[in-house]
Amino acid sequence: MNCDLIRKLRLEHGWSQAGLADKLCEVSQHPTVTRADVSRWERGKRTPRPFWLRHLATVLEVPLTALEADPVNRRAFISEVAAASIAPIVASDLIEHGFAAALTKRPTLDHWHAKLASYGSDYMSLGAAEIQNRLTSDLLVLQQQVDAPGMWEVAAKLMTLYGKTFPGADGSKAVNWYMMAANAADRSDDDSVRVWVRGRAAIALGYEGASLSVAESFANQALAISDRPSLGRLNALMGKAHVAAIRGDSRAARTLAEEGRRVFDAAGSEDQESDYAVPLWRMNVFMSLLAARLGDEQAALRAQDVAAKHLPLSLPRFATHLEMHRGLMMVRAGDRHGGIAYAREALDRLPPEKHSLTLRMLMSEMEDA
C-alpha cells in the first residue's frame, strides 16, 4: 500500500488525520474509523481493509490502484516496463533488444539527449501506441544505465512521456509512472527537472480531467520546489487551474490562469513542435479548454482563434483538440446532443492512427456531462 500517498493527498486537501477519519465515516456511513487508524495507515503500521481502501480512493479523489501500489523504486522500473510491454511488443524482441544493447558499446548521455529531443517531437504527431512501443524498448535499455544524475534526468523525462501513453483514468499505469518519474527527477540533482516532471504530470492529468487530487499534488510540489519562471511552473499552474475549473472553483481557476500567463510571458517557448515546449499556440490550447470548462465562451473563442492562427499544419491532432473544445462549449451551453455530435464528427475526421488518449477522454467528459 502507498502509505506516503495517503498522507500527501490528505495534506493537499487540508485535512488533519481526524478530519480524514470523519470524511471516511461520513462517506461510508460506518462511523468506526478514528484518527489513530489513519495514523497507523500513514505510518505503514496497518493496512486498510479493501472496504476502507475503496472509500479512501473516493474521498482522496485518486484511483484505487494508486493507493494499492507500493511506492515505486528503481528495482520496480524494469518490471513495470516489462509488464506494460507484453501487449504492444513481442516479449522475445524486447529481451533481444535489451541484451543487444548490453553487449554493445554503452550509449552516451548525448545519445540519450538526442533521443529525448526526437521523442518530444514525435509525440506531437504520432499515436500513443506507436510512442509506447518505441519507448518500451528504449526504457529497458536505459534502465541499465541510470547511475548518474544526468541519466536520471533523461529517465525522468522519458518516463513522464511514457505515462502520457496511458489514459489518466488508468491509475495503475499513468499515475504510477508519473510518480516514478518524479522520484527519478529527484535523483537528477536538478530542480528545473524536478519542477518540469511534476508540472507536466499536473497539466496532463488536469487537462484530461483525471485523478484530480494527484494532479493538484504534483502541481503544488512543483510550485514549492522553485518560484522561478519556467515551463514546469507554467504547466503546474495550468494543471492546477484545470483542476479548479472542473471542481467548480472559477475564481481560483482564473487566478491561476492569470499567473500562468505571466509565467508564459517570461518562459514561453520558441520551439513549435515538441512536448517539452509550450509555444503560443499550445498555451492557447490550454486556455481554450479552461475557458470552455468555465463556460466563458468569449474567452474560449479568443484562445481558439490565436491557437488556430499559430498552430503548425503538421499537427492536425491539436486542431481536433480545438474542435473538441467547441463541442464541450455547446454541451455546457445546454446543447448536449449537438455538442457531442460536433465533437464526434471532428474526432472521426482525424485519422485513427493520429488519435490520442487525451482526445478520447475529452469525448468521455462530454458524454458524461
Short mmCIF file of C-alpha atoms in Angstrom, two decimals, residues 10 12 16 63 84-85 87 106 110 127 133 159 209 254 264 303 318 342 349 362:
data_model
loop_
_atom_site.label_atom_id
_atom_site.label_comp_id
_atom_site.label_asym_id
_atom_site.label_seq_id
_atom_site.Cartn_x
_atom_site.Cartn_y
_atom_site.Cartn_z
CA ARG A 10 -4.70 14.29 2.95
CA GLU A 12 -3.32 18.58 -0.10
CA SER A 16 -5.97 16.59 9.76
CA PRO A 63 -7.60 5.75 -8.50
CA ALA A 84 3.33 -2.82 -19.75
CA SER A 85 5.15 -4.01 -22.83
CA ALA A 87 0.85 -6.48 -25.27
CA ARG A 106 27.10 1.82 -23.99
CA ASP A 110 24.46 12.85 -25.72
CA GLY A 127 -0.31 7.97 -31.89
CA ASN A 133 6.09 0.64 -28.36
CA MET A 159 9.11 8.09 -18.03
CA GLY A 209 -9.76 15.71 -16.01
CA ARG A 254 -8.95 32.35 -13.28
CA PHE A 264 4.35 32.18 -20.09
CA ALA A 303 -7.98 31.42 -27.35
CA PHE A 318 -4.26 19.66 -31.87
CA TYR A 342 -19.97 18.07 -33.28
CA ARG A 349 -12.18 13.33 -39.37
CA LEU A 362 -12.35 14.71 -23.69
#
